[in-house]
Tab-separated table of C-alpha atoms and ligand atoms in Angstrom:
chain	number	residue	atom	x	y	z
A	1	UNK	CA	-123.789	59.719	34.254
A	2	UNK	CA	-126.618	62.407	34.387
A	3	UNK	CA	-129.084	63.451	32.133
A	4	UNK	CA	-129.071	67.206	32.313
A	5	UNK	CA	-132.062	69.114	31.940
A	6	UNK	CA	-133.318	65.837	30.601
A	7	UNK	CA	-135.408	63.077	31.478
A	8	UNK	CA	-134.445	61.438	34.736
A	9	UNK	CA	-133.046	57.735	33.508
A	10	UNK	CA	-134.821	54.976	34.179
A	11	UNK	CA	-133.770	51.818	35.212
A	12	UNK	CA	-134.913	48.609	35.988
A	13	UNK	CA	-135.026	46.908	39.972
A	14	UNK	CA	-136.096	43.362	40.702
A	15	UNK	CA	-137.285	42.169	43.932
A	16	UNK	CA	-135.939	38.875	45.192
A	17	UNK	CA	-136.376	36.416	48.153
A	18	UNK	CA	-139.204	33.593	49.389
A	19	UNK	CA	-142.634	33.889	49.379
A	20	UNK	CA	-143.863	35.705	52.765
A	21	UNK	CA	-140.776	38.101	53.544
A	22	UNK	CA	-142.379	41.276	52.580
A	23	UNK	CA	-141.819	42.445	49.173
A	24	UNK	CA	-144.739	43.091	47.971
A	25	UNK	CA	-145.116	44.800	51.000
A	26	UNK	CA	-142.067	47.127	50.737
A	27	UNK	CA	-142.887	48.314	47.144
A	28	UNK	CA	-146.260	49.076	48.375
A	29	UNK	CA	-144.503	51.032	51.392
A	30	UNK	CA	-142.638	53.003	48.610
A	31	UNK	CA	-145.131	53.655	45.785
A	32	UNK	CA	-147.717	54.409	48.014
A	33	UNK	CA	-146.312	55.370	51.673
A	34	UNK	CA	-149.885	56.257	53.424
A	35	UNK	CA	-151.438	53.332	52.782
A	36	UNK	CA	-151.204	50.962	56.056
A	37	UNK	CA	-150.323	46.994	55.463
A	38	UNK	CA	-152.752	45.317	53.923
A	39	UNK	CA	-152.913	41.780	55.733
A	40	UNK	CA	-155.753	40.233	53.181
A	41	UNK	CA	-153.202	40.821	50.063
A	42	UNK	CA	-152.345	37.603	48.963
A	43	UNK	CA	-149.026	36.526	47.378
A	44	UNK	CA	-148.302	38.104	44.383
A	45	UNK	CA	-149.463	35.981	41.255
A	46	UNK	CA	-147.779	36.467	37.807
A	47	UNK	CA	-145.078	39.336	37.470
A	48	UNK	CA	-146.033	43.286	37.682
A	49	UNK	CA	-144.082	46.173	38.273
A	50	UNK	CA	-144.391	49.555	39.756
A	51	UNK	CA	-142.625	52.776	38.765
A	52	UNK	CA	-141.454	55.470	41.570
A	53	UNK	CA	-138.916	58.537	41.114
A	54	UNK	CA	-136.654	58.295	43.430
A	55	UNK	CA	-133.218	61.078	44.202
A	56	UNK	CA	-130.173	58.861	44.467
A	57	UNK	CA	-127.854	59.729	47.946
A	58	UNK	CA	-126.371	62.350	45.868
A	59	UNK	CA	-129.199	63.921	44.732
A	60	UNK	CA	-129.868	62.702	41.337
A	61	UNK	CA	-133.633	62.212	40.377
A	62	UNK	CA	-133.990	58.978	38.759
A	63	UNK	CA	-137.040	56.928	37.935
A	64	UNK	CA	-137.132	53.037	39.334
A	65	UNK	CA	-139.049	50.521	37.799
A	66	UNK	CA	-139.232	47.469	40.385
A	67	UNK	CA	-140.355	44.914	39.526
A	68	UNK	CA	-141.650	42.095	42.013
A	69	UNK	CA	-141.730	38.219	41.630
A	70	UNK	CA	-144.965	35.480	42.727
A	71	UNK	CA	-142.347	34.012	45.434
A	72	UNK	CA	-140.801	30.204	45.094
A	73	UNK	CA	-143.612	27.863	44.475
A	74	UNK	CA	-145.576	30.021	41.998
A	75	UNK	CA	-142.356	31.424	39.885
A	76	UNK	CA	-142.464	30.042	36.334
A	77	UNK	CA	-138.840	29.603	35.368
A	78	UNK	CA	-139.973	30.430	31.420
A	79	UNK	CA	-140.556	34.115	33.561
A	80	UNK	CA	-137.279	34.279	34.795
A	81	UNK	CA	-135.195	35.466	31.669
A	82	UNK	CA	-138.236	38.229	31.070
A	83	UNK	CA	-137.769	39.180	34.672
A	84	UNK	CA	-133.993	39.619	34.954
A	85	UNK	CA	-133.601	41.037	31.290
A	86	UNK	CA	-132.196	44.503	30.908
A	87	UNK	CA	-132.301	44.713	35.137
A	88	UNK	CA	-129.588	47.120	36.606
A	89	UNK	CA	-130.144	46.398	40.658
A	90	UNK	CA	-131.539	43.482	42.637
A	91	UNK	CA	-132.762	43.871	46.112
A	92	UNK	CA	-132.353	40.442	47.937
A	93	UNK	CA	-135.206	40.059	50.629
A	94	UNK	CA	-135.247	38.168	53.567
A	95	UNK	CA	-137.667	38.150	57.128
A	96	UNK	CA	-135.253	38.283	59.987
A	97	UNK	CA	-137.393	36.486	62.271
A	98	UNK	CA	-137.165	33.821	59.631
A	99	UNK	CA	-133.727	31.854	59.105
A	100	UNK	CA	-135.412	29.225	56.078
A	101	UNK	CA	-135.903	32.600	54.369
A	102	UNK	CA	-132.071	33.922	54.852
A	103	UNK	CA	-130.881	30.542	53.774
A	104	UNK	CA	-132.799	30.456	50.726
A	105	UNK	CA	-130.866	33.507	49.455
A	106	UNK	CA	-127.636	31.553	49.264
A	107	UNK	CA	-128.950	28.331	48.239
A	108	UNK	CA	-131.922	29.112	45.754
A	109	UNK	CA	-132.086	32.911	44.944
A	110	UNK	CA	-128.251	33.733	44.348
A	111	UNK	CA	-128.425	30.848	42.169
A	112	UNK	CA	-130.982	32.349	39.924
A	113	UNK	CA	-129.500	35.199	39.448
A	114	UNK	CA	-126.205	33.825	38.391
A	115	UNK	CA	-128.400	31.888	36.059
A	116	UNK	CA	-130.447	34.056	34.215
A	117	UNK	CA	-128.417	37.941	34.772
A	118	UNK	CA	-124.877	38.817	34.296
A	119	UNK	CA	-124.972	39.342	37.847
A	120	UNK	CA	-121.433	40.836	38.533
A	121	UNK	CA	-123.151	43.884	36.391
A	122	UNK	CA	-126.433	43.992	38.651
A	123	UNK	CA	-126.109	46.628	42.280
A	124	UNK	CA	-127.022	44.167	44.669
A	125	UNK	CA	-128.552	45.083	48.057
A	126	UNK	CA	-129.416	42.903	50.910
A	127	UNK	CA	-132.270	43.844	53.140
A	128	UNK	CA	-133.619	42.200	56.285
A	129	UNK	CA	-137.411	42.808	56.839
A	130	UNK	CA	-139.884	43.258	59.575
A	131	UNK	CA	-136.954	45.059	61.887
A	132	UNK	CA	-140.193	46.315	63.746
A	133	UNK	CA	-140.928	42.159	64.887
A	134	UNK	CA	-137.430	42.186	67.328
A	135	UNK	CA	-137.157	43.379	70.674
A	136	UNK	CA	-134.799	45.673	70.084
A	137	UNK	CA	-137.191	47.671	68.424
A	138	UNK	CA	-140.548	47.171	70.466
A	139	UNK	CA	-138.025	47.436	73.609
A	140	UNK	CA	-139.440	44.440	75.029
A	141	UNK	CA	-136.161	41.743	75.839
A	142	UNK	CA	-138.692	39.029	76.510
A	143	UNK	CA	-140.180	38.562	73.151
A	144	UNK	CA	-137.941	38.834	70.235
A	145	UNK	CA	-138.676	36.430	67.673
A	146	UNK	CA	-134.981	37.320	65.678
A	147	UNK	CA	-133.779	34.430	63.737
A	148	UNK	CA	-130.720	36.157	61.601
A	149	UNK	CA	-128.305	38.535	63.408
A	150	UNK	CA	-127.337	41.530	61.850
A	151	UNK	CA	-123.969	40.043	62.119
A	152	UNK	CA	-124.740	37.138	60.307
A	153	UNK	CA	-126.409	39.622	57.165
A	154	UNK	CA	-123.375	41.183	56.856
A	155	UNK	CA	-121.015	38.107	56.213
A	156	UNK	CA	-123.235	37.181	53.616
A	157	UNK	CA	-122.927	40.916	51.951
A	158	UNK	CA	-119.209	40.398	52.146
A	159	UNK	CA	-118.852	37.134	50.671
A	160	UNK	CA	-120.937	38.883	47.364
A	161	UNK	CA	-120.196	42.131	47.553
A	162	UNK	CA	-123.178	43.835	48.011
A	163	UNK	CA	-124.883	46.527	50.874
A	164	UNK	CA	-127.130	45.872	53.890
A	165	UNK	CA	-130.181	47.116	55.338
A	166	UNK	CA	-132.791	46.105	57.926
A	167	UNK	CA	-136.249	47.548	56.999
A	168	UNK	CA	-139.863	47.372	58.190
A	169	UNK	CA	-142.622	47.933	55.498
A	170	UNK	CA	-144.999	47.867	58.247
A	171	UNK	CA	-143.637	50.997	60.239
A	172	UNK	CA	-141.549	51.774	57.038
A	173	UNK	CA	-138.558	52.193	59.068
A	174	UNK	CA	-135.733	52.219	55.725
A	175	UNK	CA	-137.824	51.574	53.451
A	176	UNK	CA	-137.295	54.804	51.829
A	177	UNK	CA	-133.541	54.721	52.527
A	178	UNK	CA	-133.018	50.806	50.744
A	179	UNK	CA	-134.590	51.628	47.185
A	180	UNK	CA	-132.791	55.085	47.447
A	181	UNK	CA	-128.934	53.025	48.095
A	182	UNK	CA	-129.559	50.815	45.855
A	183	UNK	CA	-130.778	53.039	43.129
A	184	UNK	CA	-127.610	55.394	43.740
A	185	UNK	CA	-125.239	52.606	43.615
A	186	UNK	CA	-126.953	51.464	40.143
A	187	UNK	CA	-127.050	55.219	39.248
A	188	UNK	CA	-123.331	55.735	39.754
A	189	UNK	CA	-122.497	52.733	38.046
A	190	UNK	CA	-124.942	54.035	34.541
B	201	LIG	P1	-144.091	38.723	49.623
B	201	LIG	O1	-144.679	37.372	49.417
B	201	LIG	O2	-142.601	38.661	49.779
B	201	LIG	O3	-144.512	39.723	48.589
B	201	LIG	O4	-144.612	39.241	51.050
B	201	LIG	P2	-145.866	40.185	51.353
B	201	LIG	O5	-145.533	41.606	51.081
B	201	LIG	O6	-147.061	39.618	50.690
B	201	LIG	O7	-145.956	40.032	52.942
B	201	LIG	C1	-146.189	38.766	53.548
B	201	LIG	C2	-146.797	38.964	54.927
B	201	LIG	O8	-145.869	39.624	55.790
B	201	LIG	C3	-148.054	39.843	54.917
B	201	LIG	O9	-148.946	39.344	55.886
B	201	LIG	C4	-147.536	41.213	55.327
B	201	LIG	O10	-148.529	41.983	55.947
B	201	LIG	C5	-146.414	40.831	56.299
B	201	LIG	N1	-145.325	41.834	56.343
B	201	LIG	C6	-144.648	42.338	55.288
B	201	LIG	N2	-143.699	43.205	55.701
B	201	LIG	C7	-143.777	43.243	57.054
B	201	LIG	C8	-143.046	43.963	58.069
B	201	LIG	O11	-142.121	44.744	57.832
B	201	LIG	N3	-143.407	43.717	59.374
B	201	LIG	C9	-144.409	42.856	59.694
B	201	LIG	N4	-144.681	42.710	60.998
B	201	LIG	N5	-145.119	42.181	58.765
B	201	LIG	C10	-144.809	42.364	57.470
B	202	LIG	MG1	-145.576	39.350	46.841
């Protein structure tokens, strides 16, 4: 539903997926698009979250608050109810030139989620990052370093029902485009 004339509505994104893939990464891609990659940030400690506006595919202006996780080792599970509480949309991370980090979706990070969210309520969207590591994009067939097919990505999608993107937050190629599906799909569900 919209708001109108009224404040945009607000709702609450977590970022999911191993240690490494990007997330931080992306949000800073979002929040702040000029600023290039920052190679010396180290993993995220703790829990923090960002807010951006954002206009869903159909135009709506909506305010996301994403909130972004420490990765595997570092996550305190006593976090986890504080971090999925009152969440509308997940976005489930992975580094396609990384298959550990695809598999850890179904076997660790799904898992959580059916835990600690009522997760057939949450949008889900898949993304696959650092797009701008394969071949296909550099347009060099001699060094791709792709571990998950796109083909792959999408079986997974079907099996839970959710959307797919490839992104790179270093070239911010979709970047934009993920948080703004995702958002829509939460914003049409509100
Ligand atoms: P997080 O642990 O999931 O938050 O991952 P980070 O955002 O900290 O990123 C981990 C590492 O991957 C950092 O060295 C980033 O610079 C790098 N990185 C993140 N996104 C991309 C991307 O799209 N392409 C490339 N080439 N590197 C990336
Ligand atoms: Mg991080």
């Amino acid at each position: 539903t919209s708001t109108p004339g009224g404040k945009p509505p607000l709702y609450k994104i977590v970022m999911l997926g191993d240690s490494g893939v990007g997330k931080t990464s992306l949000v800073a891609r979002l929040t702040n698009p000029d600023r290039p990659l920052n190679h010396d940030i180290s993993a995220t400690m703790g829990i923090e979250f960002d807010t951006q506006m954002l206009d869903t595919p159909q135009g709506h202006k909506v305010k996301a608050q994403i909130w972004d996780t420490a990765g595997q080792e570092r996550f305190a599970r006593v976090l986890l109810p504080t971090y999925f509480r009152k969440a509308k949309g997940v976005i489930l991370v992975y580094d396609i030139t990384n298959i550990k980090s695809f598999e850890s979706l179904s076997e660790r990070w799904m898992t959580q989620l059916n835990d600690h969210s009522n997760s057939d309520d949450l949008a889900k969207l898949l993304v696959g990052n650092k797009s701008d590591l394969t071949s296909e994009s550099s347009g060099d067939n001699s060094s791709s370093s792709r571990e998950v097919t796109a083909e792959k990505a999408m079986s997974f999608c079907q099996e839970y029902g959710m959307e797919f993107l490839e992104t790179s937050a270093k070239s911010g190629n979709n970047v934009l485009t993920a948080f703004e599906k995702l958002i829509g799909i939460v914003h049409d569900r509100a």
